[in-house]
mmCIF file of C-alpha atoms and ligand atoms in Angstrom:
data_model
loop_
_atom_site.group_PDB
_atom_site.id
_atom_site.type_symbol
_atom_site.label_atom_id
_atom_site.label_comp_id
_atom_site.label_asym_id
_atom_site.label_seq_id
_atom_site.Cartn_x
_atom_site.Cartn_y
_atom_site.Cartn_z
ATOM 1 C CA UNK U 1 101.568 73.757 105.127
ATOM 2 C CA UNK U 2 101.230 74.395 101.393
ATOM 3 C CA UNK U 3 99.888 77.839 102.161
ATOM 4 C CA UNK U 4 103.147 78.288 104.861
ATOM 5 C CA UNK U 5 105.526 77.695 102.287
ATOM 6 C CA UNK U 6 104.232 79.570 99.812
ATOM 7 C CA UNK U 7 104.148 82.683 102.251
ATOM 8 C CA UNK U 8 107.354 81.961 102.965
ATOM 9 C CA UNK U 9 108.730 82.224 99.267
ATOM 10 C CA UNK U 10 106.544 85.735 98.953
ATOM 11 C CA UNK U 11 108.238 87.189 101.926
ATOM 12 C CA UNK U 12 111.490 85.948 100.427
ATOM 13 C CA UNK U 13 111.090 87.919 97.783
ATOM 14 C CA UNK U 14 110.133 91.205 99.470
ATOM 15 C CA UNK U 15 113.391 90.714 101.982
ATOM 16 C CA UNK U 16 115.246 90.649 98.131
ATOM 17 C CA UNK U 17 113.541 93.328 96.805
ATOM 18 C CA UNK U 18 112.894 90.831 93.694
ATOM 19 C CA UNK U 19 111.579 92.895 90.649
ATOM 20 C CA UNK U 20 107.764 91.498 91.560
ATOM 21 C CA UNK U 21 107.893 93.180 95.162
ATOM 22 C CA UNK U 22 105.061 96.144 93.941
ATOM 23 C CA UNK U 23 102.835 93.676 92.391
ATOM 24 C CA UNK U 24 102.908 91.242 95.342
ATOM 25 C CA UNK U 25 101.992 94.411 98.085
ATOM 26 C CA UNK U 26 99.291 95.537 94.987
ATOM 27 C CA UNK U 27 97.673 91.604 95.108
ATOM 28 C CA UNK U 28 97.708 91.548 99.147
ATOM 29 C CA UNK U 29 96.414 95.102 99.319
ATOM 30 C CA UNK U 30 93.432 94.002 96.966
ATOM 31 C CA UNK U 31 92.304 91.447 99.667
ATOM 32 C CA UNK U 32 91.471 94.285 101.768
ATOM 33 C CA UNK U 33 94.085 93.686 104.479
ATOM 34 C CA UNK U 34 93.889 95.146 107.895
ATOM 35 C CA UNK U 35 92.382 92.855 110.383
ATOM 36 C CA UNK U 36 95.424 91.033 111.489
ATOM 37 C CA UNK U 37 96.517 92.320 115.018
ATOM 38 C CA UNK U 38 100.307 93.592 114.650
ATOM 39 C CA UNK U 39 102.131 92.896 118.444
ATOM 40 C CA UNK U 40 105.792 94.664 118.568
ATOM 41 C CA UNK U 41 107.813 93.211 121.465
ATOM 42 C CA UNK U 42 111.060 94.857 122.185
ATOM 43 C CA UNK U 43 113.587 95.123 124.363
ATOM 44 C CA UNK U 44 117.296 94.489 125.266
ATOM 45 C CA UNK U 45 118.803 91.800 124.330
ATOM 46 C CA UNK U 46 118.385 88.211 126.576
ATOM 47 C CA UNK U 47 115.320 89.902 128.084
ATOM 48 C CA UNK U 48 113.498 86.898 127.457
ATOM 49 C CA UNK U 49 111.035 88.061 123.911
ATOM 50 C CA UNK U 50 111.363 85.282 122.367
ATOM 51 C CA UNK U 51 110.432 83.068 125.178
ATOM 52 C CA UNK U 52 107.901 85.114 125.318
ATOM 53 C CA UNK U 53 106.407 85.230 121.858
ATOM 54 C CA UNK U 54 106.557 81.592 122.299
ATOM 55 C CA UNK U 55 104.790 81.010 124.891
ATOM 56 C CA UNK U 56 101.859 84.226 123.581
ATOM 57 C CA UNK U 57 102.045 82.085 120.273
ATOM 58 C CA UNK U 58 101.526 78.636 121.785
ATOM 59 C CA UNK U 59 98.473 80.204 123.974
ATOM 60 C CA UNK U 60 96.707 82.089 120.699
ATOM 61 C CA UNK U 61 96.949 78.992 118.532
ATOM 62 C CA UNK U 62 94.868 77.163 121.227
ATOM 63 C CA UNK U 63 92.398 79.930 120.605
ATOM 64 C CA UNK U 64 92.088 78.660 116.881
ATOM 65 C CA UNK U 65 93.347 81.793 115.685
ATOM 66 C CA UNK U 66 96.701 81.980 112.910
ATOM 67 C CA UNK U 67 99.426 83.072 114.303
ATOM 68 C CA UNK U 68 102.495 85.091 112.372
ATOM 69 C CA UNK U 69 105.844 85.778 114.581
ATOM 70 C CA UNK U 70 108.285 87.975 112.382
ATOM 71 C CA UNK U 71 111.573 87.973 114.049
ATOM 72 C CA UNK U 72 113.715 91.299 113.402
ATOM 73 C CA UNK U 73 116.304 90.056 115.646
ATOM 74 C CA UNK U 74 119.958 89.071 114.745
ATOM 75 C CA UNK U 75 120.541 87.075 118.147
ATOM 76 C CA UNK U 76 116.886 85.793 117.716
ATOM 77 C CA UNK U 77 116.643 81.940 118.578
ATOM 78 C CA UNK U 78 113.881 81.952 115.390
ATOM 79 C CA UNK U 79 117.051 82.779 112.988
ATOM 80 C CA UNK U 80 119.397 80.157 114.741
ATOM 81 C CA UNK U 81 121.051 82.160 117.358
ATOM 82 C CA UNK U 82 120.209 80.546 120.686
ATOM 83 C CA UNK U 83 121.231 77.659 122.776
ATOM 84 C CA UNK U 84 119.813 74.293 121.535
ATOM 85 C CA UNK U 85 116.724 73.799 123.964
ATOM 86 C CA UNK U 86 115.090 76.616 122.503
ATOM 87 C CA UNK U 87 115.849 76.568 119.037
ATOM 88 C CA UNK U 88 114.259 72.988 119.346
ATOM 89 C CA UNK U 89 111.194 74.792 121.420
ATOM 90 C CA UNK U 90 110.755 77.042 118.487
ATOM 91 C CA UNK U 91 110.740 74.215 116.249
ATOM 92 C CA UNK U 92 108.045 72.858 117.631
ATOM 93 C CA UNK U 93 106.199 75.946 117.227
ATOM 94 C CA UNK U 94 106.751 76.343 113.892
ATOM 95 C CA UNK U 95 105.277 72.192 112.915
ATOM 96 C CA UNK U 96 101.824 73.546 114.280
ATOM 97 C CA UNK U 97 99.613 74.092 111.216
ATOM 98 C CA UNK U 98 97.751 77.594 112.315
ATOM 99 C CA UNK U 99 101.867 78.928 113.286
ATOM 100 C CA UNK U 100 104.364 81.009 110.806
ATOM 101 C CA UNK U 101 107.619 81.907 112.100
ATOM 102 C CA UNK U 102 110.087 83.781 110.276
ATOM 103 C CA UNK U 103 112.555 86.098 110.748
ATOM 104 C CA UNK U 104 114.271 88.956 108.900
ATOM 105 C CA UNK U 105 117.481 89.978 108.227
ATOM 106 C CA UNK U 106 118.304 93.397 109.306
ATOM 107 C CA UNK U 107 120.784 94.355 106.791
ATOM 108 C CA UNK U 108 120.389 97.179 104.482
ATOM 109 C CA UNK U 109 119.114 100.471 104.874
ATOM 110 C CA UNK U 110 117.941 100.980 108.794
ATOM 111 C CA UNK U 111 115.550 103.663 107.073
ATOM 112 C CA UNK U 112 113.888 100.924 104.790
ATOM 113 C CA UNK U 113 113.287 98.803 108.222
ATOM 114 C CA UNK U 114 109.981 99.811 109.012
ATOM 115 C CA UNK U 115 108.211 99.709 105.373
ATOM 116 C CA UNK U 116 109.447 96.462 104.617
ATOM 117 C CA UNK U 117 108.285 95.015 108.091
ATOM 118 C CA UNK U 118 105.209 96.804 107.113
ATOM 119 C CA UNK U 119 105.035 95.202 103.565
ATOM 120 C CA UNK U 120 105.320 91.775 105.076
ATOM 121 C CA UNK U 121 103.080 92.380 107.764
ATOM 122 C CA UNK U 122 100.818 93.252 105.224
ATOM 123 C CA UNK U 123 101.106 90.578 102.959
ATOM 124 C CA UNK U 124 101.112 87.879 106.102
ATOM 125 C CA UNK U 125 97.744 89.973 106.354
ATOM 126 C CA UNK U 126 96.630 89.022 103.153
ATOM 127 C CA UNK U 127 97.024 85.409 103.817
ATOM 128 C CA UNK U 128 94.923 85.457 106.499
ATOM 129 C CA UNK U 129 96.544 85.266 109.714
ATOM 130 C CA UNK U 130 94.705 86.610 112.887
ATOM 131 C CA UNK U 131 98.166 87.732 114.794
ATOM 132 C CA UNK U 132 101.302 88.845 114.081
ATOM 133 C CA UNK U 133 103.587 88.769 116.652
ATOM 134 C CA UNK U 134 106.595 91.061 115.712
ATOM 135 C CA UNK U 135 109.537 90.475 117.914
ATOM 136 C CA UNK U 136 112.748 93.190 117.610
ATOM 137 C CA UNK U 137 115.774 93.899 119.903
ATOM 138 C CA UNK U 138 115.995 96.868 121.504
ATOM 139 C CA UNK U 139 118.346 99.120 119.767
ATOM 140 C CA UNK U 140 117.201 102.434 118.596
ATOM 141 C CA UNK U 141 116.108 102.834 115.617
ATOM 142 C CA UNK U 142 115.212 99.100 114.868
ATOM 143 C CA UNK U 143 112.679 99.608 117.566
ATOM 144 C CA UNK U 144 111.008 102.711 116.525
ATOM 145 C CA UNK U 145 110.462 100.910 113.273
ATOM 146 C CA UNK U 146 108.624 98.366 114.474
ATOM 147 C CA UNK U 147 106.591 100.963 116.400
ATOM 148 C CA UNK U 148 105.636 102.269 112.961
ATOM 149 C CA UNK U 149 104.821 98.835 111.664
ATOM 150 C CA UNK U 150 102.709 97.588 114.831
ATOM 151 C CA UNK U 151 99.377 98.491 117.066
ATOM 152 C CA UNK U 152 100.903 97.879 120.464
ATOM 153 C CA UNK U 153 104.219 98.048 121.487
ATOM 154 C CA UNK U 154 105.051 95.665 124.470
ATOM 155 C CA UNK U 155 108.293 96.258 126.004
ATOM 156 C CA UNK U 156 109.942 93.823 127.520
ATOM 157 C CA UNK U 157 112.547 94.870 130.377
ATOM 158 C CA UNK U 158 114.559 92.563 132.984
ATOM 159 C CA UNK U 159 115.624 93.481 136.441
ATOM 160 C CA UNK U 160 119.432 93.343 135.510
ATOM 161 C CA UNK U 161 122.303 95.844 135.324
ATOM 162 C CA UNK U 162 120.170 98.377 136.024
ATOM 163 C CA UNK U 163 117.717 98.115 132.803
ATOM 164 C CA UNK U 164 115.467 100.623 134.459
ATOM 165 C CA UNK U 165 117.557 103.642 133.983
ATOM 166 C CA UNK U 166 119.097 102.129 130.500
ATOM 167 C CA UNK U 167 115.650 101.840 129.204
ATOM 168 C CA UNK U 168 114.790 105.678 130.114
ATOM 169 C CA UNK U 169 117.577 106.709 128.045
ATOM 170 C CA UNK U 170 117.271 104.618 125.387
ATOM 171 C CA UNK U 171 113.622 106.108 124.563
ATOM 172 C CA UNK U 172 111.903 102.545 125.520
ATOM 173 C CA UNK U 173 109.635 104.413 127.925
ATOM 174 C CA UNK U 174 108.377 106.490 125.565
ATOM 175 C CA UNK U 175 106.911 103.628 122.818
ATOM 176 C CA UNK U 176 105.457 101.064 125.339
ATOM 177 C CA UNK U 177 101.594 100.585 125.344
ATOM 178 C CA UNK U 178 102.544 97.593 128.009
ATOM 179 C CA UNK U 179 105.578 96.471 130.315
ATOM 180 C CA UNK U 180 106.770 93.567 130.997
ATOM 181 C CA UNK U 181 109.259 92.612 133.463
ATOM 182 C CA UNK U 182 110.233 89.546 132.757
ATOM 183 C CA UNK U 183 112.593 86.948 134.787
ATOM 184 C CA UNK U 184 110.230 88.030 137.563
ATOM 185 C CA UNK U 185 112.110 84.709 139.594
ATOM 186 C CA UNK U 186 115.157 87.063 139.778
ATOM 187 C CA UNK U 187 116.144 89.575 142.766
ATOM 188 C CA UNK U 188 115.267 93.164 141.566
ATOM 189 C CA UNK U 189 111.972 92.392 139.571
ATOM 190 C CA UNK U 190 109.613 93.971 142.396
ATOM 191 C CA UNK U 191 111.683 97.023 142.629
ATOM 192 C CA UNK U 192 112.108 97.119 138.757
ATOM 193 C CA UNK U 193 108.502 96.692 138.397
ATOM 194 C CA UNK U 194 107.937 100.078 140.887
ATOM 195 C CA UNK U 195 109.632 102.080 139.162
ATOM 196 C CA UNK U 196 108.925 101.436 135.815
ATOM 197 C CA UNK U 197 105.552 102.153 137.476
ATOM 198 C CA UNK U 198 106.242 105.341 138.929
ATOM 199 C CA UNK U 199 108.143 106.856 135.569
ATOM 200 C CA UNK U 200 105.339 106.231 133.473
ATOM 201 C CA UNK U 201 102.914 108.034 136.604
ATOM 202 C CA UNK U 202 105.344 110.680 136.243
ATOM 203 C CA UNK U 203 105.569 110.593 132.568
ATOM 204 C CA UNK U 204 101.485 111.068 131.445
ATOM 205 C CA UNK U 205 102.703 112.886 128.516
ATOM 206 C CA UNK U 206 103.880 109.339 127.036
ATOM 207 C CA UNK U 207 100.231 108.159 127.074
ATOM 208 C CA UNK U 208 98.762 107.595 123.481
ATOM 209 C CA UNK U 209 95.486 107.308 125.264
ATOM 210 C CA UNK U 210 92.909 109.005 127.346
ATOM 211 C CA UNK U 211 92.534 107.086 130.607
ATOM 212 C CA UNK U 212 94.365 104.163 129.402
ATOM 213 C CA UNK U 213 96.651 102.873 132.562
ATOM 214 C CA UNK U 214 99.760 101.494 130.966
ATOM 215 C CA UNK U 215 100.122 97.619 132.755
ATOM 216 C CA UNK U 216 103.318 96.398 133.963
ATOM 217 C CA UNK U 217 103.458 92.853 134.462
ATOM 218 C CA UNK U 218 105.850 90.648 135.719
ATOM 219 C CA UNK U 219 106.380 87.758 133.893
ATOM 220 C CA UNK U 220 108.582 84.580 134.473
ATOM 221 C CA UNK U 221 108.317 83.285 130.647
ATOM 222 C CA UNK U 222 110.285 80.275 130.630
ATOM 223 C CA UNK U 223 107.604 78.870 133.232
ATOM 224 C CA UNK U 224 104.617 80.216 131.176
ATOM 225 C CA UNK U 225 103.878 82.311 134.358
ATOM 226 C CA UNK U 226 101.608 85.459 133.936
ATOM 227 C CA UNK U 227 102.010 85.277 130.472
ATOM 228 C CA UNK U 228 98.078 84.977 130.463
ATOM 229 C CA UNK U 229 97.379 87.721 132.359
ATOM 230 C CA UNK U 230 99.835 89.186 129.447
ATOM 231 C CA UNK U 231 97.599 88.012 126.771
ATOM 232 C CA UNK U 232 94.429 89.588 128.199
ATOM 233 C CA UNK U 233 96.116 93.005 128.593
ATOM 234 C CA UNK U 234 97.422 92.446 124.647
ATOM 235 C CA UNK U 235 93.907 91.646 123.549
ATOM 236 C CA UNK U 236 92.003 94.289 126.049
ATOM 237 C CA UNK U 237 94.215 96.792 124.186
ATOM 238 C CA UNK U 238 92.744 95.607 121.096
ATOM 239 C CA UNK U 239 89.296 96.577 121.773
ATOM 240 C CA UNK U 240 90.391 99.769 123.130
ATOM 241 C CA UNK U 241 92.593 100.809 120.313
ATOM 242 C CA UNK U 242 89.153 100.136 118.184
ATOM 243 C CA UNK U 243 86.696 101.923 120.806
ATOM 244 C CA UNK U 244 89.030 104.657 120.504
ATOM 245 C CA UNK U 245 89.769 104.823 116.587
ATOM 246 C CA UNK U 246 92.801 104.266 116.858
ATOM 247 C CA UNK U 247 93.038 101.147 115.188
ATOM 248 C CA UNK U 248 92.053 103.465 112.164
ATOM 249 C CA UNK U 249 94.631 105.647 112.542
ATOM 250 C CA UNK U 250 97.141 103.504 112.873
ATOM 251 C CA UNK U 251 95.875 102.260 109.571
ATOM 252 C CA UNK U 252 95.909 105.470 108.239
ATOM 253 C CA UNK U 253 99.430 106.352 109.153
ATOM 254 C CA UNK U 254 100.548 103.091 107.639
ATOM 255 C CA UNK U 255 98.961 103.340 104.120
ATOM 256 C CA UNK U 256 100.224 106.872 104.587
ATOM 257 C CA UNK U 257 103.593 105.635 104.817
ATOM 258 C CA UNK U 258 103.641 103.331 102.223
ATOM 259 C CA UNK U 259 101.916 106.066 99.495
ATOM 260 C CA UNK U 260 105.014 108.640 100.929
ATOM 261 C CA UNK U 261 107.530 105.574 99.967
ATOM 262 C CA UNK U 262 105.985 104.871 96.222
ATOM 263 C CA UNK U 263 106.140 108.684 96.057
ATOM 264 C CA UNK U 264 110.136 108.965 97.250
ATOM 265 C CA UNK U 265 111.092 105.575 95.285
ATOM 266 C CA UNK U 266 109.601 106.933 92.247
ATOM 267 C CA UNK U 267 110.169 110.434 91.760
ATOM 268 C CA UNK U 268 114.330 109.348 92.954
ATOM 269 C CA UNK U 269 113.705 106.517 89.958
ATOM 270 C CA UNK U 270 112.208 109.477 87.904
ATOM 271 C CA UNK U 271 114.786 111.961 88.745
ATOM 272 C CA UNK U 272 118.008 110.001 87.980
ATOM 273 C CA UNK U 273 117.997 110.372 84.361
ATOM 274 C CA UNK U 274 121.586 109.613 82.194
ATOM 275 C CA UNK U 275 122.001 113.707 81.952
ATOM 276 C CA UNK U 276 121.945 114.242 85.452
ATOM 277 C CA UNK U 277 123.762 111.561 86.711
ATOM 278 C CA UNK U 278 127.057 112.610 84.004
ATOM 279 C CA UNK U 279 126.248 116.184 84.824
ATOM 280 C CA UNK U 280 126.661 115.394 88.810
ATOM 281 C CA UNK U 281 129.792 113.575 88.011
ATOM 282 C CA UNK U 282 131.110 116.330 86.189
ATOM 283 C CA UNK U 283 130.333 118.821 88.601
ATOM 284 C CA UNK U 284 131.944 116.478 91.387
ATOM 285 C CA UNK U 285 135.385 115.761 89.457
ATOM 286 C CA UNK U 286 138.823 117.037 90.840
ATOM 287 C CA UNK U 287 138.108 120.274 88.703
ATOM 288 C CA UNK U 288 134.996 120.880 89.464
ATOM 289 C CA UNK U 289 134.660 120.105 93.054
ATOM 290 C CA UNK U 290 135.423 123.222 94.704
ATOM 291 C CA UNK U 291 133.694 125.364 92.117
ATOM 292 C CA UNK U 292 130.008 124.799 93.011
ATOM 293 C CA UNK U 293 128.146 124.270 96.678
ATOM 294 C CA UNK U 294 126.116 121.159 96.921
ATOM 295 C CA UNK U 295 122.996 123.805 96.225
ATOM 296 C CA UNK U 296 123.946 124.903 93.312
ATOM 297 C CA UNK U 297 124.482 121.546 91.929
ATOM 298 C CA UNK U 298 121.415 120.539 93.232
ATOM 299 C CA UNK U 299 120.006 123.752 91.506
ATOM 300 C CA UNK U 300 121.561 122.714 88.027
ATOM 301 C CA UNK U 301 120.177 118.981 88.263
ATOM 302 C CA UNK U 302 117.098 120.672 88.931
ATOM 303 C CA UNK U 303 117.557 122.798 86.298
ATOM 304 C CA UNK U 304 118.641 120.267 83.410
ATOM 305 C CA UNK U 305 115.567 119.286 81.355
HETATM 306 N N1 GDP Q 401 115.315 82.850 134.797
HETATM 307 C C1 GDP Q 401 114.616 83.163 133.708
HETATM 308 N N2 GDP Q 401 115.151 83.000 132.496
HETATM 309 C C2 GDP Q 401 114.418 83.331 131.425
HETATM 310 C C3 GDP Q 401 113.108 83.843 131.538
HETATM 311 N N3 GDP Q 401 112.649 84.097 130.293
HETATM 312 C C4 GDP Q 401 113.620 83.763 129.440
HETATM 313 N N4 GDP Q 401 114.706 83.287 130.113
HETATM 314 C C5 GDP Q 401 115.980 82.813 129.530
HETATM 315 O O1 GDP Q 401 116.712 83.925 129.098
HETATM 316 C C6 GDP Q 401 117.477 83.626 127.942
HETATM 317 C C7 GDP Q 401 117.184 84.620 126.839
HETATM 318 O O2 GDP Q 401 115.855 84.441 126.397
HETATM 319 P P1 GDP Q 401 115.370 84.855 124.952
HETATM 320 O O3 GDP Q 401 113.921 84.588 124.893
HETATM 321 O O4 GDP Q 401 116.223 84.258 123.894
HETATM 322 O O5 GDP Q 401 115.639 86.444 125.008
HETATM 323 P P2 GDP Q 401 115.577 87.526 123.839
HETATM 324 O O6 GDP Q 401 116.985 87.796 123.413
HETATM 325 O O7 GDP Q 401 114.992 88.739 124.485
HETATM 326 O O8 GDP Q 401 114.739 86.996 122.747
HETATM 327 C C8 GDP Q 401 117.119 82.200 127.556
HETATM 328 O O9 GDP Q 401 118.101 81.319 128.001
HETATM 329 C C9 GDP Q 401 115.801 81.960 128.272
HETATM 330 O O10 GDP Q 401 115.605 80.596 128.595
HETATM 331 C C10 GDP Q 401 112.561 83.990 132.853
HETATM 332 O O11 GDP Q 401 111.420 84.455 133.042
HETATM 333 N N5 GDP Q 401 113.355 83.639 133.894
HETATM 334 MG MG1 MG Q 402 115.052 86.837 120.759
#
């Protein structure tokens, strides 16, 4: 519990960008991070993740393995948003020792998303935990964040209001390793479920893998139905993501990201000297405005020593 609060605090102060934020990812990185599976579930809203993630969670702990869930989800029940009987559900969760839960805000820059779910990731990492189950709504960009940030990508679809076609638009197609339909006890799932099928037959292009068949299961997650047959996909795809290297490139990319963000924070830190901040002001007042394009501006800021 000691150790849950204590992550807690750390990941409070990455979400504030507190002034130790560097040093923190520097400690966590020391503990040679990078054997904590990192799960992205997405989808529209109501869908049913975070039923879901509760029920993957409450399965894995039984396993004796720790278990992370980082909510990046406004209408998540994990930050307070739902109906009481799950919000007491998730409390539940959350009083079992080997189970984190936390979610993030999403405010601030959309852009800075996916690092900072990255940093946290990584420093849950460092403390240890097995899992980390990474649950985001499905709305653009948030999504293709957490792509960045995770292994797998399970997307999570429902046979409503014609999801299928929403979902092809919306670019979901294109990041799932898995499908889920979930609310399989609803008219429509069987359908839903065949054509999700028969877009991604049609679609080979999408697949990450050689001779990897992308599952889509149907799920009814509020009765903890199929979610095991869920599980064993999620940790088959494991083992295949490490027979196939992937798992180090995925590791790559991400340590590539983060060195490309120290790079861009610094040299913009580095940049913005007194000089050129007065001399872009001056170049920018009423005056001045229509005097100079941006490139020459840029040129002269460039320029000024
Ligand atoms: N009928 C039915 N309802 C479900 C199922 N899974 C989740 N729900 C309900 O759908 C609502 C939204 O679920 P939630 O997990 O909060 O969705 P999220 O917004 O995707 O995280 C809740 O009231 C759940 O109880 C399911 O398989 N069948
Ligand atoms: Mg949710």
């Amino acid at each position: 519990m000691q150790n849950k609060r204590k992550l807690a605090k750390t990941i409070s102060k990455i979400e504030n960008e507190h002034s130790d934020y560097e040093t923190i990812l520097k400690n966590a990185w020391k503990k040679n991070i990078g054997s904590a599976y990192r799960i992205g579930i997405t989808g529209p809203p109501g869908a049913g993740k975070s039923t879901l993630v509760n029920q993957l969670a409450l399965q894995l702990s039984e396993q004796n393995l720790k278990i992370a869930i980082v909510s990046v989800d406004p209408s998540s029940p994990f930050s307070g948003g739902a109906i009481l009987g799950d919000r007491i559900r998730m409390r539940e969760l959350a009083l079992k020792p080997n189970i984190f839960i936390r979610s993030l805000a999403t405010r601030g820059s959309l852009g800075g998303l996916s690092i900072k779910t990255q940093d946290i990731c990584d420093v849950i990492d460092s403390f240890g935990y097995d899992i980390i189950l990474i649950e985001t709504v499905g709305i653009g960009q948030i999504e293709l964040d957490i792509v960045d940030a995770s292994d797998i990508t399970v997307v999570v679809l429902v046979p409503e209001s014609g999801d299928d076609i929403q979902s092809m638009k919306s670019g979901l197609m294109e990041i799932g390793d898995i499908f889920v339909i979930n609310k399989a006890d609803r008219d429509g799932a069987n359908s839903l479920a065949i054509n999700v099928s028969s877009m991604l037959q049609l679609k080979q292009q999408f697949k990450k893998i050689k001779n990897y068949n992308i599952p889509v299961i149907k799920t009814i997650a509020t009765k903890n139905e199929n979610i095991d047959l869920l599980l064993e996909q999620v940790l088959k795809y494991k083992t295949i993501l490490k027979n196939n290297n992937n798992w180090y490139l995925a590791r790559k990319k991400r340590v590539e990201n983060k060195i490309n963000e120290l790079i861009f924070s610094r040299v913009i830190d580095n940049f913005w000297t007194n000089e050129r901040k007065i001399l872009l002001q001056d170049n920018l007042n009423k005056n001045n405005i229509s005097k100079n394009t941006p490139h020459r501006i840029f040129e002269k800021l460039l320029n000024i020593k």
